[in-house]
Short mmCIF file of C-alpha atoms in Angstrom, two decimals:
data_model
loop_
_atom_site.label_atom_id
_atom_site.label_comp_id
_atom_site.label_asym_id
_atom_site.label_seq_id
_atom_site.Cartn_x
_atom_site.Cartn_y
_atom_site.Cartn_z
CA ASP A 15 -62.00 3.57 -115.04
CA ALA A 16 -61.67 1.33 -118.08
CA GLY A 17 -63.42 2.82 -121.10
CA ILE A 18 -66.27 0.41 -121.68
CA THR A 19 -69.75 1.41 -122.70
CA GLN A 20 -72.80 -0.69 -123.40
CA SER A 21 -75.86 0.23 -125.38
CA PRO A 22 -78.69 0.25 -124.80
CA ARG A 23 -78.64 0.29 -121.02
CA HIS A 24 -82.25 -0.83 -120.79
CA LYS A 25 -84.46 -2.56 -123.30
CA VAL A 26 -87.90 -4.10 -123.25
CA THR A 27 -88.82 -6.27 -126.20
CA GLU A 28 -91.29 -8.93 -127.18
CA THR A 29 -90.78 -12.63 -127.63
CA GLY A 30 -89.61 -13.51 -131.11
CA THR A 31 -88.01 -10.20 -131.97
CA PRO A 32 -84.30 -9.84 -132.74
CA VAL A 33 -82.19 -7.83 -130.33
CA THR A 34 -78.61 -6.56 -130.62
CA LEU A 35 -76.57 -5.31 -127.71
CA ARG A 36 -73.40 -3.36 -128.28
CA CYS A 37 -70.21 -3.20 -126.27
CA HIS A 38 -67.68 -0.51 -127.10
CA GLN A 39 -64.20 -0.16 -125.60
CA THR A 40 -61.55 2.52 -125.90
CA GLU A 41 -58.76 0.49 -124.26
CA ASN A 42 -57.65 -1.49 -127.33
CA HIS A 43 -57.85 -4.71 -125.30
CA ARG A 44 -57.69 -7.96 -127.19
CA TYR A 45 -60.23 -9.97 -125.24
CA MET A 46 -63.90 -9.15 -124.96
CA TYR A 47 -66.62 -11.13 -123.24
CA TRP A 48 -70.37 -11.24 -122.88
CA TYR A 49 -71.82 -12.54 -119.62
CA ARG A 50 -75.34 -12.75 -118.33
CA GLN A 51 -76.26 -12.32 -114.69
CA ASP A 52 -79.22 -14.15 -113.20
CA PRO A 53 -80.24 -14.59 -109.56
CA GLY A 54 -78.58 -17.61 -108.00
CA HIS A 55 -76.16 -18.08 -110.88
CA GLY A 56 -73.70 -15.24 -110.62
CA LEU A 57 -72.33 -14.34 -114.04
CA ARG A 58 -72.12 -16.91 -116.82
CA LEU A 59 -70.17 -16.60 -120.02
CA ILE A 60 -72.16 -16.43 -123.26
CA HIS A 61 -69.49 -15.79 -125.89
CA TYR A 62 -66.05 -14.28 -126.00
CA SER A 63 -63.65 -12.84 -128.55
CA TYR A 64 -59.88 -13.02 -128.68
CA GLY A 65 -59.44 -10.72 -131.66
CA VAL A 66 -61.17 -9.21 -134.65
CA LYS A 67 -63.40 -11.87 -136.20
CA ASP A 68 -62.18 -14.42 -133.64
CA THR A 69 -64.96 -15.57 -131.37
CA ASP A 70 -65.93 -18.67 -129.44
CA LYS A 71 -68.77 -20.00 -127.36
CA GLY A 72 -69.16 -19.91 -123.62
CA GLU A 73 -71.24 -22.09 -121.35
CA VAL A 74 -74.65 -20.55 -122.16
CA SER A 75 -74.35 -19.70 -125.85
CA ASP A 76 -77.59 -21.25 -127.16
CA GLY A 77 -79.82 -18.60 -128.72
CA TYR A 78 -77.02 -16.03 -128.98
CA SER A 79 -74.57 -15.00 -131.66
CA VAL A 80 -71.75 -12.47 -131.64
CA SER A 81 -69.65 -10.49 -134.04
CA ARG A 82 -66.49 -8.46 -133.78
CA SER A 83 -65.55 -6.56 -136.92
CA LYS A 84 -63.43 -3.97 -135.10
CA THR A 85 -61.22 -4.19 -132.04
CA GLU A 86 -63.41 -1.75 -130.15
CA ASP A 87 -66.85 -3.25 -130.79
CA PHE A 88 -68.36 -6.56 -129.73
CA LEU A 89 -71.99 -7.19 -130.62
CA LEU A 90 -74.31 -9.70 -128.99
CA THR A 91 -77.40 -10.71 -130.96
CA LEU A 92 -80.45 -12.58 -129.81
CA GLU A 93 -81.87 -13.83 -133.10
CA SER A 94 -85.34 -14.45 -131.67
CA ALA A 95 -85.66 -13.32 -128.08
CA THR A 96 -87.32 -15.57 -125.51
CA SER A 97 -88.49 -14.84 -121.98
CA SER A 98 -85.64 -17.00 -120.63
CA GLN A 99 -83.24 -14.43 -122.02
CA THR A 100 -84.53 -11.77 -119.68
CA SER A 101 -81.39 -10.92 -117.76
CA VAL A 102 -78.70 -8.35 -117.11
CA TYR A 103 -75.95 -8.54 -119.70
CA PHE A 104 -72.41 -7.48 -118.95
CA CYS A 105 -69.58 -6.92 -121.35
CA ALA A 106 -66.01 -7.29 -120.11
CA ILE A 107 -62.57 -6.64 -121.53
CA SER A 108 -59.12 -7.85 -120.62
CA GLU A 109 -55.61 -7.94 -121.91
CA THR A 110 -52.84 -10.41 -121.40
CA GLY A 111 -49.29 -9.17 -121.38
CA SER A 112 -46.50 -10.49 -123.54
CA SER A 113 -45.39 -12.65 -120.61
CA GLY A 114 -48.79 -14.31 -120.53
CA ARG A 115 -49.65 -12.65 -117.25
CA TYR A 116 -53.35 -12.59 -116.87
CA ASN A 117 -54.94 -9.28 -116.10
CA GLU A 118 -58.24 -8.66 -114.47
CA GLN A 119 -61.39 -8.24 -116.49
CA PHE A 120 -63.03 -4.86 -116.47
CA PHE A 121 -66.78 -4.76 -116.80
CA GLY A 122 -69.15 -2.43 -118.55
CA PRO A 123 -72.17 -0.93 -116.77
CA GLY A 124 -74.56 -3.66 -117.90
CA THR A 125 -77.70 -3.82 -120.03
CA ARG A 126 -80.99 -4.81 -118.47
CA LEU A 127 -83.06 -6.72 -121.02
CA THR A 128 -86.65 -7.71 -120.48
CA VAL A 129 -88.37 -10.03 -122.94
CA LEU A 130 -92.15 -10.04 -122.59
CA ALA B 11 -64.55 -29.56 -113.28
CA GLN B 12 -64.00 -25.88 -112.61
CA LYS B 13 -66.33 -24.50 -110.01
CA VAL B 14 -66.64 -21.70 -107.47
CA THR B 15 -68.93 -22.03 -104.47
CA GLN B 16 -70.10 -19.19 -102.29
CA ALA B 17 -72.28 -20.98 -99.79
CA GLN B 18 -73.43 -17.84 -98.00
CA THR B 19 -76.31 -16.43 -100.01
CA GLU B 20 -76.93 -13.48 -97.75
CA ILE B 21 -75.26 -12.03 -94.66
CA SER B 22 -76.58 -9.27 -92.44
CA VAL B 23 -74.38 -7.50 -89.92
CA VAL B 24 -74.51 -4.35 -87.85
CA GLU B 25 -72.11 -1.58 -88.72
CA LYS B 26 -68.61 -1.96 -87.24
CA GLU B 27 -68.86 -5.72 -87.06
CA ASP B 28 -66.26 -7.82 -88.85
CA VAL B 29 -67.58 -10.14 -91.53
CA THR B 30 -66.02 -12.93 -93.57
CA LEU B 31 -67.27 -14.02 -96.95
CA ASP B 32 -66.38 -17.57 -97.90
CA CYS B 33 -65.22 -18.81 -101.30
CA VAL B 34 -64.32 -22.38 -102.16
CA TYR B 35 -63.07 -23.31 -105.59
CA GLU B 36 -62.41 -26.45 -107.59
CA THR B 37 -59.89 -26.84 -110.36
CA ARG B 38 -57.41 -29.41 -111.61
CA ASP B 39 -55.08 -26.72 -112.87
CA THR B 40 -51.94 -25.97 -110.90
CA THR B 41 -51.78 -22.44 -112.28
CA TYR B 42 -54.82 -20.26 -111.85
CA TYR B 43 -56.00 -16.89 -110.62
CA LEU B 44 -58.70 -15.99 -108.15
CA PHE B 45 -60.63 -12.76 -107.99
CA TRP B 46 -63.11 -10.87 -105.89
CA TYR B 47 -65.54 -8.38 -107.38
CA LYS B 48 -68.00 -6.08 -105.65
CA GLN B 49 -71.40 -5.21 -107.10
CA PRO B 50 -72.99 -2.29 -105.20
CA PRO B 51 -76.70 -1.52 -105.51
CA SER B 52 -75.97 0.68 -108.51
CA GLY B 53 -75.15 -2.51 -110.43
CA GLU B 54 -71.62 -2.08 -111.74
CA LEU B 55 -68.93 -4.67 -111.08
CA VAL B 56 -65.87 -3.39 -109.28
CA PHE B 57 -62.62 -5.34 -109.26
CA LEU B 58 -61.22 -5.80 -105.74
CA ILE B 59 -58.31 -8.24 -105.89
CA ARG B 60 -56.47 -10.79 -107.99
CA ARG B 61 -54.41 -13.60 -106.50
CA ASN B 62 -52.38 -16.18 -108.41
CA SER B 63 -52.04 -19.78 -107.33
CA PHE B 64 -48.36 -19.44 -106.49
CA ASP B 65 -48.84 -16.68 -103.97
CA GLU B 66 -50.45 -17.80 -100.74
CA GLN B 67 -49.59 -14.70 -98.80
CA ASN B 68 -52.55 -13.04 -97.20
CA GLU B 69 -53.25 -9.54 -98.39
CA ILE B 70 -54.61 -6.53 -96.58
CA SER B 71 -55.93 -3.38 -98.15
CA GLY B 72 -57.37 -0.97 -95.62
CA ARG B 73 -60.37 -2.67 -94.00
CA TYR B 74 -60.27 -5.52 -96.53
CA SER B 75 -58.20 -8.66 -96.18
CA TRP B 76 -58.01 -11.92 -98.08
CA ASN B 77 -57.00 -15.36 -96.88
CA PHE B 78 -55.88 -17.75 -99.61
CA GLN B 79 -55.36 -21.39 -98.60
CA LYS B 80 -54.58 -23.89 -101.33
CA SER B 81 -54.82 -26.78 -98.87
CA THR B 82 -58.53 -26.13 -98.45
CA SER B 83 -59.11 -24.52 -101.88
CA SER B 84 -60.46 -21.42 -100.22
CA PHE B 85 -60.08 -17.71 -100.85
CA ASN B 86 -62.00 -15.94 -98.11
CA PHE B 87 -62.62 -12.23 -97.86
CA THR B 88 -62.88 -10.35 -94.57
CA ILE B 89 -64.17 -6.83 -94.04
CA THR B 90 -63.09 -5.34 -90.73
CA ALA B 91 -65.28 -2.76 -89.03
CA SER B 92 -67.94 -2.94 -91.71
CA GLN B 93 -69.67 0.18 -92.95
CA VAL B 94 -73.02 0.77 -94.59
CA VAL B 95 -71.23 1.50 -97.87
CA ASP B 96 -69.95 -2.08 -97.87
CA SER B 97 -73.49 -3.28 -98.56
CA ALA B 98 -73.26 -5.03 -101.91
CA VAL B 99 -73.13 -8.39 -103.62
CA TYR B 100 -69.65 -9.86 -103.62
CA PHE B 101 -68.50 -12.36 -106.22
CA CYS B 102 -65.57 -14.70 -106.09
CA ALA B 103 -64.25 -15.87 -109.46
CA LEU B 104 -61.72 -18.34 -110.87
CA ASN B 105 -59.73 -17.73 -114.00
CA LEU B 106 -59.37 -20.63 -116.38
CA ARG B 107 -55.90 -20.90 -117.84
CA ASP B 108 -57.15 -21.90 -121.23
CA SER B 109 -57.24 -19.89 -124.43
CA SER B 110 -60.31 -17.97 -123.33
CA TYR B 111 -59.00 -16.60 -120.01
CA LYS B 112 -62.63 -16.55 -119.00
CA LEU B 113 -63.88 -16.24 -115.43
CA ILE B 114 -65.97 -18.77 -113.57
CA PHE B 115 -68.07 -16.94 -111.02
CA GLY B 116 -69.61 -18.05 -107.79
CA SER B 117 -73.26 -17.23 -107.24
CA GLY B 118 -72.41 -14.29 -105.02
CA THR B 119 -72.97 -13.29 -101.40
CA ARG B 120 -75.25 -10.40 -100.63
CA LEU B 121 -73.93 -8.40 -97.69
CA LEU B 122 -76.22 -6.04 -95.84
CA VAL B 123 -74.62 -3.74 -93.30
CA ARG B 124 -77.20 -2.14 -91.05
CA PRO B 125 -76.55 1.15 -89.27
#
């Protein structure tokens, strides 16, 4: 199994509070991603990183920010949580080879966030 | 537009039946990858298969098989002789060949295999 951990695994918070989710990998993979999973939508990309301090937005990035100061850690921050951000959040990692061959993404165990 | 459609929201079968999960994708790219992931009730996402756009050969792995047809933009997944442990949500996904290498997921098909 790919070495990916997420913390916390469960969190309940109140509207308006800041929340930070952490993804940690031990695989030294270049790419890291944050997705959210909601019923009827599958998984949707929030933000991704292609290296230390290199990040970009995904399709549902409003209300979220990310940071990557080390290869192994990718943080997702909800500056002011809203009830619409209640979801399951998955971190994923992947690596592309020198030939550009795309490798599969490996997913962390997920974080269930409830915003009351 | 890049899009993955899994029209079957939920499927229920009796153990030992064969079942096919449909996946239809849209992309203008000529080079792309398709994936299937399994999400069992425990919640983790398990990688099942990757297929690139240049390889239309069907693949079989034990009770699992995949049928990739570029002519119909489909990448269907068949489970032969289903078992209760196959009960899960299955996601089809398309890899974008841009700088992000991100995945576009379908909405998933929930498979329930009854004993």
